[in-house]
Coordinates of C-alpha atoms in Angstrom, one line a residue:
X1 CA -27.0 4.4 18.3
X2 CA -24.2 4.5 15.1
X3 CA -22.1 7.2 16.6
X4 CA -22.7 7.5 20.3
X5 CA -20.6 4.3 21.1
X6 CA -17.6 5.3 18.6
X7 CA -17.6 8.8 20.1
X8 CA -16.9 7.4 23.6
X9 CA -14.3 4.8 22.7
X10 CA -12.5 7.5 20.5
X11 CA -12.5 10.0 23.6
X12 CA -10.7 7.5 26.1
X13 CA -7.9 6.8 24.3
X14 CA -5.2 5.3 26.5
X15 CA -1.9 6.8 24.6
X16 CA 1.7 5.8 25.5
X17 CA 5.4 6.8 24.1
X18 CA 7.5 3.5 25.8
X19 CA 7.9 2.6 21.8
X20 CA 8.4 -1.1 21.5
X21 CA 7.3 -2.3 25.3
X22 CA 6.6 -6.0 25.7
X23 CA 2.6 -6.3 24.6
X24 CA 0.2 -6.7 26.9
X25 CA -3.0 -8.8 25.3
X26 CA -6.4 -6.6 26.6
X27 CA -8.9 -8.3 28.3
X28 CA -12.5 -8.3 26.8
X29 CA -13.4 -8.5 23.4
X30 CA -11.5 -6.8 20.7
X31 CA -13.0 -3.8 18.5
X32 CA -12.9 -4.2 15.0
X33 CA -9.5 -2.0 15.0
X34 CA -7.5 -1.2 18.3
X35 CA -6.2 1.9 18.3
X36 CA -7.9 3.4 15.5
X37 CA -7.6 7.0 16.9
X38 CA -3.9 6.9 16.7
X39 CA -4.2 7.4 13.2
X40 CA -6.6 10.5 13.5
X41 CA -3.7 12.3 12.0
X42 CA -3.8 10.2 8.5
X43 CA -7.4 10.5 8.0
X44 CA -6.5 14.4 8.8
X45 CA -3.6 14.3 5.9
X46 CA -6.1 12.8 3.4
X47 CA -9.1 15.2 4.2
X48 CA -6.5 17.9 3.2
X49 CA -3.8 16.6 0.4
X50 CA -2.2 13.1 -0.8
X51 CA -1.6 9.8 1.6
X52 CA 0.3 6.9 0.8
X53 CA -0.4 3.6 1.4
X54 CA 2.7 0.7 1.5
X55 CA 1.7 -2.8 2.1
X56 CA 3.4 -5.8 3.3
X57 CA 1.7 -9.4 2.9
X58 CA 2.1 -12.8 2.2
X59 CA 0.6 -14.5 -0.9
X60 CA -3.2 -12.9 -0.2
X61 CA -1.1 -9.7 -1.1
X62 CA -1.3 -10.3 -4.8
X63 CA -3.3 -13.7 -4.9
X64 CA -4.2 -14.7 -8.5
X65 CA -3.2 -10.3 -9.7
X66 CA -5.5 -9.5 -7.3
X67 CA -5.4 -9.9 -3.4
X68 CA -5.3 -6.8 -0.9
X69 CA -3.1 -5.0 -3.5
X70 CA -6.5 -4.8 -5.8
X71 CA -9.1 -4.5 -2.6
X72 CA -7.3 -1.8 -0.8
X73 CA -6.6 0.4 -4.0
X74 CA -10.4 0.0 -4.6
X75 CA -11.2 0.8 -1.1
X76 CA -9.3 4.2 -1.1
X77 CA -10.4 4.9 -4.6
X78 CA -14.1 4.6 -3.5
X79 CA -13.0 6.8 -0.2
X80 CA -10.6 9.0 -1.3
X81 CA -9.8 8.8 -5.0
X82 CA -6.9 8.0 -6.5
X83 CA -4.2 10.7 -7.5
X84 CA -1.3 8.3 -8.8
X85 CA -0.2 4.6 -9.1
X86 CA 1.5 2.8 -6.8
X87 CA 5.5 2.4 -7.5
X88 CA 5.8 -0.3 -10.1
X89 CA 9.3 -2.3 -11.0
X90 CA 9.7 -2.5 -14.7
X91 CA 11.3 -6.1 -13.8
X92 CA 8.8 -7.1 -10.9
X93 CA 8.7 -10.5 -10.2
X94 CA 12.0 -11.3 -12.4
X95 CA 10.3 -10.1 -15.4
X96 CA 7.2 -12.6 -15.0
X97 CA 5.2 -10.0 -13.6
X98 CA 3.1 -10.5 -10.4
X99 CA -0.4 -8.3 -10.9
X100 CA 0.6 -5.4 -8.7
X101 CA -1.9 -2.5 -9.9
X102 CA -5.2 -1.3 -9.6
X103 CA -6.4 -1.1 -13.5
X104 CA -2.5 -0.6 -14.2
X105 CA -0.1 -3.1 -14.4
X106 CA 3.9 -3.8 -15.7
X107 CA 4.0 -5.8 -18.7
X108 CA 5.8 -9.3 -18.5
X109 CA 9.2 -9.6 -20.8
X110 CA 10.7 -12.5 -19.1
X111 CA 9.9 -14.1 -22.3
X112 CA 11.1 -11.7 -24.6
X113 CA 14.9 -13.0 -23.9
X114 CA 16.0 -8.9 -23.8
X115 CA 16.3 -8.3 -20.3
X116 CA 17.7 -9.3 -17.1
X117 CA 17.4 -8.7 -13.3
X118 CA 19.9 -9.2 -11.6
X119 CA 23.9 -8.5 -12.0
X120 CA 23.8 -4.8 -12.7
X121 CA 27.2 -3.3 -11.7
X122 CA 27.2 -3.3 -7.3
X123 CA 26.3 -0.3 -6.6
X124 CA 23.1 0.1 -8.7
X125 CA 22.5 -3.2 -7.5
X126 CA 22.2 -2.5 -3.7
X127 CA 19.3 0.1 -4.4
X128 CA 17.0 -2.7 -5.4
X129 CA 19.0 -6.0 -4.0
X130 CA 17.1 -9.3 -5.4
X131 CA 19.4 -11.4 -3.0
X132 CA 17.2 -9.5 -0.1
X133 CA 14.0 -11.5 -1.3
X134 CA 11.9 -8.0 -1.1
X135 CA 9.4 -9.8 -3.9
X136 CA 8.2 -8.9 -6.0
X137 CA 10.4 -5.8 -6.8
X138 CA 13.0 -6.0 -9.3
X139 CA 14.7 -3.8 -12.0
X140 CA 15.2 -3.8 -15.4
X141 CA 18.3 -4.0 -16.9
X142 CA 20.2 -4.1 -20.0
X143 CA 24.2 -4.0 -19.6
X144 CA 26.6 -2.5 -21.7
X145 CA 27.0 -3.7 -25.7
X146 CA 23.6 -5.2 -25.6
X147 CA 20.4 -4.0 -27.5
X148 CA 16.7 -4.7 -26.2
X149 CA 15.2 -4.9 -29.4
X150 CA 11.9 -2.3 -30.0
X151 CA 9.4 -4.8 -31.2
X152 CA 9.5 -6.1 -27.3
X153 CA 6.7 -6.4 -24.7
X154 CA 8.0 -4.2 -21.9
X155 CA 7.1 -1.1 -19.7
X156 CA 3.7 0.0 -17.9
X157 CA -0.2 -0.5 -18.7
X158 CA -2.6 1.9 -17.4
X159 CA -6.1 1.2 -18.5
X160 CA -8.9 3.4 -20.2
X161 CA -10.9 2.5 -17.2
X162 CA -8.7 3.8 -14.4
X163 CA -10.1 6.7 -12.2
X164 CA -6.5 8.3 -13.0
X165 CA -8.1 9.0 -16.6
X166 CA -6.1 8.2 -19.1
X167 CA -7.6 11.6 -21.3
X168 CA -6.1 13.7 -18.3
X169 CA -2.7 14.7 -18.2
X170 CA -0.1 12.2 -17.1
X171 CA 3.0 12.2 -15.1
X172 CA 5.1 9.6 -16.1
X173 CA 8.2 9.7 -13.2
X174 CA 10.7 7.4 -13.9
X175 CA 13.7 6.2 -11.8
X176 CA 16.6 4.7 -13.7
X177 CA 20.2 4.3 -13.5
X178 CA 23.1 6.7 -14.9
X179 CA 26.5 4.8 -15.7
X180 CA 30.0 6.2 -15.6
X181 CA 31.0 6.4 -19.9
X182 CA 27.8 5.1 -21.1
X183 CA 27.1 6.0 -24.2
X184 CA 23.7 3.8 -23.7
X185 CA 20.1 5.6 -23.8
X186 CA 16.1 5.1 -23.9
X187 CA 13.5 7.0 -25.7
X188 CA 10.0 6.9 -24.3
X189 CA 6.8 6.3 -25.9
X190 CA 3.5 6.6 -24.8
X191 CA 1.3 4.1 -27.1
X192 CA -2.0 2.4 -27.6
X193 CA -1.9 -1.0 -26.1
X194 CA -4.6 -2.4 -28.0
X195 CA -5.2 -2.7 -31.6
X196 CA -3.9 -0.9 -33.7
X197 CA -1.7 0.1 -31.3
X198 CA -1.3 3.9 -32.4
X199 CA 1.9 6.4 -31.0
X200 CA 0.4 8.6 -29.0
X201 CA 4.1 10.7 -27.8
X202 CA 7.6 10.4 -28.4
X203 CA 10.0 12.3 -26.0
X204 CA 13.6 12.8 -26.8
X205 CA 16.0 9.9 -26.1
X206 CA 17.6 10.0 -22.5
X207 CA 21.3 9.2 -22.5
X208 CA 22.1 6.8 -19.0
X209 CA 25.0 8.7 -18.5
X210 CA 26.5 10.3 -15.6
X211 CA 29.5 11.3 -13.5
X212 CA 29.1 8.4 -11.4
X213 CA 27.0 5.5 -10.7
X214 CA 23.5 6.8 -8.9
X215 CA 19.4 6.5 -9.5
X216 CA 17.7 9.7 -11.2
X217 CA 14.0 10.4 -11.2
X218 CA 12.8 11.9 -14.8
X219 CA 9.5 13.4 -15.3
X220 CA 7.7 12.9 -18.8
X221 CA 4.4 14.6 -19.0
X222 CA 1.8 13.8 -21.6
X223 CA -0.7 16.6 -22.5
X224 CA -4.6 15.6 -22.1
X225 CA -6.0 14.6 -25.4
X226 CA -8.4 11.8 -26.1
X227 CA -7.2 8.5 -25.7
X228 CA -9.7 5.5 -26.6
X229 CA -7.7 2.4 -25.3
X230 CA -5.6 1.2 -22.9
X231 CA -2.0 3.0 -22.9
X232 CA 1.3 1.5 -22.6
X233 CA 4.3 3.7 -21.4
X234 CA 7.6 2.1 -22.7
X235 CA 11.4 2.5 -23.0
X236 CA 11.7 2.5 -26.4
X237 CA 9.1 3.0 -29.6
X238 CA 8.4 0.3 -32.4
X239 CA 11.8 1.5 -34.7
X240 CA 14.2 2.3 -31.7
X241 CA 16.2 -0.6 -29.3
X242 CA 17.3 0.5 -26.1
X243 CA 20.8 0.7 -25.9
X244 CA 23.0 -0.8 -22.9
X245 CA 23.6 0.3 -19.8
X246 CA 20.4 0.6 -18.9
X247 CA 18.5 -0.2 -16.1
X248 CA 15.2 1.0 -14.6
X249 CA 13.6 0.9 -11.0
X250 CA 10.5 2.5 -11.0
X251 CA 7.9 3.9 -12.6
X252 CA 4.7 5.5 -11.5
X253 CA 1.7 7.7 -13.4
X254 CA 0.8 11.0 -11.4
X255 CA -2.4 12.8 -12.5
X256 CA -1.3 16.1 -11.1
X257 CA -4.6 17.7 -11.4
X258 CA -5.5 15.6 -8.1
X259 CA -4.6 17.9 -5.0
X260 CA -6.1 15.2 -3.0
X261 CA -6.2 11.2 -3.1
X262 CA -4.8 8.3 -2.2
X263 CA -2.2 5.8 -3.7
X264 CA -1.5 2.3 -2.8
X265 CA 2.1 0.4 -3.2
X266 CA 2.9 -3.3 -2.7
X267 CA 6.5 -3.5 -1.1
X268 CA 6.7 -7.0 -0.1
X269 CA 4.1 -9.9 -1.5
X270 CA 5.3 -13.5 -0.9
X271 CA 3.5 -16.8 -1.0
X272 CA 4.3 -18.8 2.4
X273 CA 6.3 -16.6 4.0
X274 CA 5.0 -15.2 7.7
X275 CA 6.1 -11.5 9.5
X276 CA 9.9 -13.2 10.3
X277 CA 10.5 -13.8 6.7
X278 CA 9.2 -10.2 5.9
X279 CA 11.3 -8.7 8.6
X280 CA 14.6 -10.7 7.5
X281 CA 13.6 -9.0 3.8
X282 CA 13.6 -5.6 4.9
X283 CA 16.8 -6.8 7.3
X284 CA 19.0 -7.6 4.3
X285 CA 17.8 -4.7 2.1
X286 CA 20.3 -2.2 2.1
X287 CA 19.6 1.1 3.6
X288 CA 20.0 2.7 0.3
X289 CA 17.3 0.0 -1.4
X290 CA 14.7 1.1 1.0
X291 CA 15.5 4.8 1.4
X292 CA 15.2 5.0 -2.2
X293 CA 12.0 3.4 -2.2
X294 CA 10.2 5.0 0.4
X295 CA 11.4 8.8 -0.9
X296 CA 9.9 7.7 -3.7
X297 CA 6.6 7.2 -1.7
X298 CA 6.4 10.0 0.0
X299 CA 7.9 12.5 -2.9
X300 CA 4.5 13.3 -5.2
X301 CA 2.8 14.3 -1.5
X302 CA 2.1 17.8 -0.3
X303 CA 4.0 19.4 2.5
X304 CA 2.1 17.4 4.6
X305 CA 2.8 14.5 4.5
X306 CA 1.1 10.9 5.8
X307 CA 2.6 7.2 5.0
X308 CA 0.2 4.4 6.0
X309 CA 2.1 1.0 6.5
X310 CA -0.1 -2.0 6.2
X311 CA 1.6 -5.5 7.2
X312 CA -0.8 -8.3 6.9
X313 CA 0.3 -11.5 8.2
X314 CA -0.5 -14.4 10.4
X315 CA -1.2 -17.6 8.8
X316 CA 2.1 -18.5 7.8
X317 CA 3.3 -17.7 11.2
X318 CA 1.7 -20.4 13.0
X319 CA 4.1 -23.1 11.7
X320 CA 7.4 -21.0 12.0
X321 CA 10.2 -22.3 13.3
X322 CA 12.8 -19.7 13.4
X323 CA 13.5 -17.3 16.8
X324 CA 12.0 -13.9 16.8
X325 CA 14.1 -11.4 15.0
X326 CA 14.2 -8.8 17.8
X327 CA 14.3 -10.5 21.1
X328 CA 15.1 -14.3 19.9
X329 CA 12.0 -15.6 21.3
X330 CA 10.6 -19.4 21.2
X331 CA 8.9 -21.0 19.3
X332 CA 8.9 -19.0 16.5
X333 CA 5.1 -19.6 16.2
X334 CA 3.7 -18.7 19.4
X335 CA 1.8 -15.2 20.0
X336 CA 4.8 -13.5 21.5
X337 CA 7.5 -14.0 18.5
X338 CA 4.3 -13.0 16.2
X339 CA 4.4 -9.3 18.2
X340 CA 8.3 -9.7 18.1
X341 CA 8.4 -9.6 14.3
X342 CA 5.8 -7.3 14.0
X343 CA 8.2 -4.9 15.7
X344 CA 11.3 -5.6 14.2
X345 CA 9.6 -4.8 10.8
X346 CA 7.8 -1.8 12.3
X347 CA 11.7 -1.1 14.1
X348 CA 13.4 -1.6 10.6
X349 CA 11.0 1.0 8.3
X350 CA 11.5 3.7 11.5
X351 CA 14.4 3.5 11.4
X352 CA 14.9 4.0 7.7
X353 CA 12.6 7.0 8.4
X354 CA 15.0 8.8 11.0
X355 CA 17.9 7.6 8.7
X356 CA 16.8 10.4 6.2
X357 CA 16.0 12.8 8.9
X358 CA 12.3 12.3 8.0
X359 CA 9.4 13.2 10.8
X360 CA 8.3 10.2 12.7
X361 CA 4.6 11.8 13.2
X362 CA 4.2 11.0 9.3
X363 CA 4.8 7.2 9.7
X364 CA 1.5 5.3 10.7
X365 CA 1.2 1.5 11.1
X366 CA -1.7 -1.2 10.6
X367 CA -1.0 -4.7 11.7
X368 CA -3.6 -6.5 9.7
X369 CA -3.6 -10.3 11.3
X370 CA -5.1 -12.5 8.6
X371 CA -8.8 -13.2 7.6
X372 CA -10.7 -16.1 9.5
X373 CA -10.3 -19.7 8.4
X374 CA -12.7 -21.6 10.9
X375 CA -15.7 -21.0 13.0
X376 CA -14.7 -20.3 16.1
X377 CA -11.1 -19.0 14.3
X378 CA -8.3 -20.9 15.3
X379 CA -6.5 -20.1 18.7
X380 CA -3.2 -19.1 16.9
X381 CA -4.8 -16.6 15.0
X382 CA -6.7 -14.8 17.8
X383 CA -3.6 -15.0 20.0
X384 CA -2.2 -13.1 17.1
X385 CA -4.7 -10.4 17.2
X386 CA -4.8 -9.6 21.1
X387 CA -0.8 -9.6 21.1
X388 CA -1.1 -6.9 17.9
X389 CA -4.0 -5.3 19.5
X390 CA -1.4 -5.0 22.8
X391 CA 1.3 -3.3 20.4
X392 CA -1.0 -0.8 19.6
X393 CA -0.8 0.5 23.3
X394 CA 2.8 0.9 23.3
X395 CA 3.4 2.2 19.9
X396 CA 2.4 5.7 18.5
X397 CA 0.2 6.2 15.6
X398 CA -0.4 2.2 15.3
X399 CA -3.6 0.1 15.5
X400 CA -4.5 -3.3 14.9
X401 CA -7.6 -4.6 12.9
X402 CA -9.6 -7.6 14.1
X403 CA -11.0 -9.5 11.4
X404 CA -13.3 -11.2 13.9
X405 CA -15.2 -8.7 14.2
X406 CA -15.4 -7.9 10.9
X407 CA -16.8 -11.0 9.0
X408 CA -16.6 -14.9 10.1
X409 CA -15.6 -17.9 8.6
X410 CA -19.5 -18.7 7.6
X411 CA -19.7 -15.5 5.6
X412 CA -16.5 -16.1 4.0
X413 CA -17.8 -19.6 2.9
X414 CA -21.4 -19.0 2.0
X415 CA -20.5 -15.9 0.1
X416 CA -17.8 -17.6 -1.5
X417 CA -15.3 -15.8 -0.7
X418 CA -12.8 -18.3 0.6
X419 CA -10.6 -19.9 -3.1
X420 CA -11.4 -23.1 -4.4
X421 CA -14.6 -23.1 -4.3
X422 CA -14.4 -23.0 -0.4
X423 CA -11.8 -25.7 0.3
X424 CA -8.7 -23.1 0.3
X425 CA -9.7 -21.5 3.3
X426 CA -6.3 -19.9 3.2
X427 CA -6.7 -17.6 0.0
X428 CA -9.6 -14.9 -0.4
X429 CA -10.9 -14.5 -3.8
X430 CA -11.6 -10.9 -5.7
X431 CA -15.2 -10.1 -4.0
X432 CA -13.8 -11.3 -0.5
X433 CA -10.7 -8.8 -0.4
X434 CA -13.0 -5.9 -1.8
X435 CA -15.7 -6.4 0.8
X436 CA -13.1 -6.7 3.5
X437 CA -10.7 -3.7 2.6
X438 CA -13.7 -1.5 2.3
X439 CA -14.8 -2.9 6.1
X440 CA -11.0 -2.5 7.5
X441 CA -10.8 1.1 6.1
X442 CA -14.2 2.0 7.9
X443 CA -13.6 0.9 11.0
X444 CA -10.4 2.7 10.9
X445 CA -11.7 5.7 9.7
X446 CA -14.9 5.3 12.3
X447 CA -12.5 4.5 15.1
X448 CA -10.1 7.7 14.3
X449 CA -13.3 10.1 13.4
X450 CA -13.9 11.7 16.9
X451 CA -10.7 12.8 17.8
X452 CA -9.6 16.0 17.4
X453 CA -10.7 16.3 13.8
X454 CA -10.5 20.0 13.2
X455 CA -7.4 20.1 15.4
X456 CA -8.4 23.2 17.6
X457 CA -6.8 21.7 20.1
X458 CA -10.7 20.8 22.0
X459 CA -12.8 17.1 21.8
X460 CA -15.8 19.0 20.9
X461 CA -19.1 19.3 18.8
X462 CA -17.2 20.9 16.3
X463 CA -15.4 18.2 15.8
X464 CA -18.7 16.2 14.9
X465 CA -19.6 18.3 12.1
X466 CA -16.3 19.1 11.0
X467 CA -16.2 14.9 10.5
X468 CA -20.0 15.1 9.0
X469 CA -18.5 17.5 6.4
X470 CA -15.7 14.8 5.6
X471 CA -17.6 12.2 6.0
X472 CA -21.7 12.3 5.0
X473 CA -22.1 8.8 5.0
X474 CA -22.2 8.4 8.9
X475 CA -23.8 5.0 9.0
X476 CA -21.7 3.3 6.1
X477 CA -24.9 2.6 4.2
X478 CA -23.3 3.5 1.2
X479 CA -25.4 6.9 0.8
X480 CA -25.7 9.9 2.3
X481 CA -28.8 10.7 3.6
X482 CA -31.5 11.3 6.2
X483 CA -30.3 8.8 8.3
X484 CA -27.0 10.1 8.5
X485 CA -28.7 13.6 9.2
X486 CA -30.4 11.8 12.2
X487 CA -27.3 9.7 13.6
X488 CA -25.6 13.5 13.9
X489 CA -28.3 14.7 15.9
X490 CA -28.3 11.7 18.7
X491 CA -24.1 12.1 18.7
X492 CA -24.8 16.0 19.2
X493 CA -27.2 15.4 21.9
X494 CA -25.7 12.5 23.5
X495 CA -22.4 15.0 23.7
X496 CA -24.2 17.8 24.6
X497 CA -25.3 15.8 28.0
X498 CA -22.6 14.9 28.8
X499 CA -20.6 17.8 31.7
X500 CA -17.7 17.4 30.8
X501 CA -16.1 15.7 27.8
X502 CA -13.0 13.8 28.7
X503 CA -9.3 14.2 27.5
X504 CA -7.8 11.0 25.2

């Protein structure tokens, strides 16, 4: 029986508010996710309005443009749908670009000479530090007395085929700098970004100045017309250079016709670095840096609001060699400095989040422990997943996913997922991280389904078909059918037995 089992687990849910608490690793085998139904509340938000999704990973993040950034945008667009794009960095990666994006993407201009990343005066600086080593974020930035030439590769690429629709209307939101006395500006341009390259929209040029030194959000909306190709949002058009100081952080494409959805954001994406190097990162960041970025999260949702933190990490971990950031445990590989980083970087984004006088209850966690890489998995890595599945106990509105019971290194190989034609066991290709992300999501979603759904304050039948209507695809099949019909009618029965139907 499909539901019977997940009903059961999801009412006798072992909750607890010691935040932080040494973990505990639970004896027996591990579900797919541990303490899915803590995030009942985020599968609630996105029935209802807009959820954001922030992820933090190591290389597999963006591995060859692709990586978790590309399978989990696809997952939630297939679930949810997408209502905007993730935050993109007009400099990301020091202007050599890094493949953040699902069917969008910032254009490289490293090689156009015309820009730089770093040096902006200190204060603009701090909101987007590149001494912290948050990769791959990075600004844009032209000083004072300098020209970026127009005929210049540079701004954002959202293509014909994204499910944002690029014949809908368009929110462009961008963040950029304003400079005491500048007399510098930028005029945007929406444009083709294929041959022949046709100007779709000119907007007024923005002057970058201001009373003092500070980041602005400016909204430019295009009308819905028909556009053929790819489009290209930029600074300046063909005839115009931008003119010094200016510097951007962000931009990010809103289709505000979407009253629900999903977007995904990539906040941290480094190759060999494990959860201590990502913790230091968000460590060194200033508060400014990440309150900036995270408003900017949550600020196209709804008054209800849901942010989804996804750290995925592990395999870099087992050869660390640095202390735990939080407690200064040893050796920096073992399972218990693994959980001690985990919580510092769970520690450091809350407290950003009460920093701003923002609600805690719309702050969810995932600690995703990496993939497989040998049959049975190595010890280090499963260690890893009990100790995050024993975090989940002792911290609210946080579960854990175990990729062991979710695929296994001979599925990986013989469905070539794994990179190099099998031999990097460490990398997951395209098809891998699309099959996987769709999995994780499910189990989530299947884990957190029989709470409270409808939130009547009662674990009850109605919250079955109040899920069904969600959800029609009970069995994950891919369609919604008689099948599904049927598993709702054993999970009715199976609760209508049953005399009474425990609290979580």
């Amino acid at each position: 029986d499909v539901i019977g089992p997940a009903l059961a687990a999801a009412l006798c849910v072992i909750a607890s508010s010691a935040v932080g608490a040494p973990p505990e690793a639970p004896p027996g085998p591990l579900p797919a996710v541990s303490g899915a139904a803590s995030l009942s509340g985020f599968f609630r938000a996105a029935a209802v309005g807009r959820v954001d999704v922030v992820c933090l990973g190591d290389s597999n993040q963006l591995y060859l443009t692709d990586g978790w950034d590309h399978g989990w945008a696809r997952a939630l667009e297939q679930r949810f749908g997408l209502y905007a794009t993730g935050l993109l960095s007009p400099g990301e990666n020091g202007g050599n670009g890094s493949g953040s994006g699902y069917r969008y993407q910032v254009a490289g201009t490293l090689s156009n000479g015309q820009f730089r990343y770093d040096n902006a005066p200190q204060p603009l600086d701090l909101l987007m530090d590149p001494a912290s080593g948050m990769a791959p974020l990075a600004y844009m930035y032209v000083p004072s007395g300098f020209l970026a030439g127009a005929m210049v590769n540079q701004g954002v690429v959202l293509e014909r085929v994204s499910s944002l629709d690029v014949n809908a209307e368009l929110d462009f939101h961008v963040t950029y700098a304003q400079f005491p006395g500048s007399s510098g500006f930028f005029q945007p341009v929406l444009r083709e970004a294929e041959p022949p390259y046709g100007t779709l929209l000119v907007w007024p040029p923005i002057s970058t100045a201001g009373a003092a030194f500070a980041a602005v959000t400016q909204t430019f909306t295009a009308p819905a017309m028909t556009r053929e190709r790819n489009i290209n949002f930029r600074f300046s058009p063909w005839e115009n250079a931008v003119t010094g100081p200016f510097l951007s952080y962000y931009v990010r494409i809103e289709n505000p016709a979407r009253a629900t959805g999903a977007a995904l954001h990539t906040l941290y994406a480094a190759g060999g670095m494990s959860a201590y190097d990502m913790g230091l990162a968000l460590r060194r960041a200033d508060d400014a840096y990440l309150s900036l970025y995270f408003d900017r999260v949550r600020a196209l949702q709804g008054p209800t609001k849901a942010v989804l933190v996804r750290i995925n990490t592990g395999l870099n971990d087992r050869v660390e060699g640095q202390p735990s950031l939080r407690s200064g445990i040893t050796p920096g590989s073992s399972p218990e400095a693994y959980a001690d980083n985990l919580l510092a970087i769970m520690d450091r984004i809350r407290d950003i989040w009460s920093l701003n006088g923002w609600p805690q209850e719309e702050l969810y966690f995932l600690l995703s422990v990496s993939h497989p890489v040998a049959t049975p998995d190595e010890v280090a890595l499963q260690n890893y997943r009990r100790l995050a599945a024993g975090l989940t106990a002792w911290n609210p509105r946080t579960a854990s996913t175990n990729f062991d019971a979710l695929t296994a290194w001979w599925e990986l190989w013989s469905s070539s997922w794994y990179a190099d034609q099998g031999y990097d066991v460490n990398h997951l290709l395209r098809p891998g991280v699309e099959a996987l992300a769709a999995r994780e999501l499910l189990a989530m979603e299947d884990g957190a389904a029989y709470h409270d759904v409808n939130a009547d304050g009662a674990l009850d039948i109605e919250d079955l078909y109040t899920w069904h209507r969600q959800r029609p695809d009970l069995t994950g099949d891919g369609s919604a059918d008689v099948t599904d019909a049927r598993a709702l009618q054993r999970a009715v029965r199976s609760v209508e037995r049953a005399d009474v139907i425990p609290a979580p």
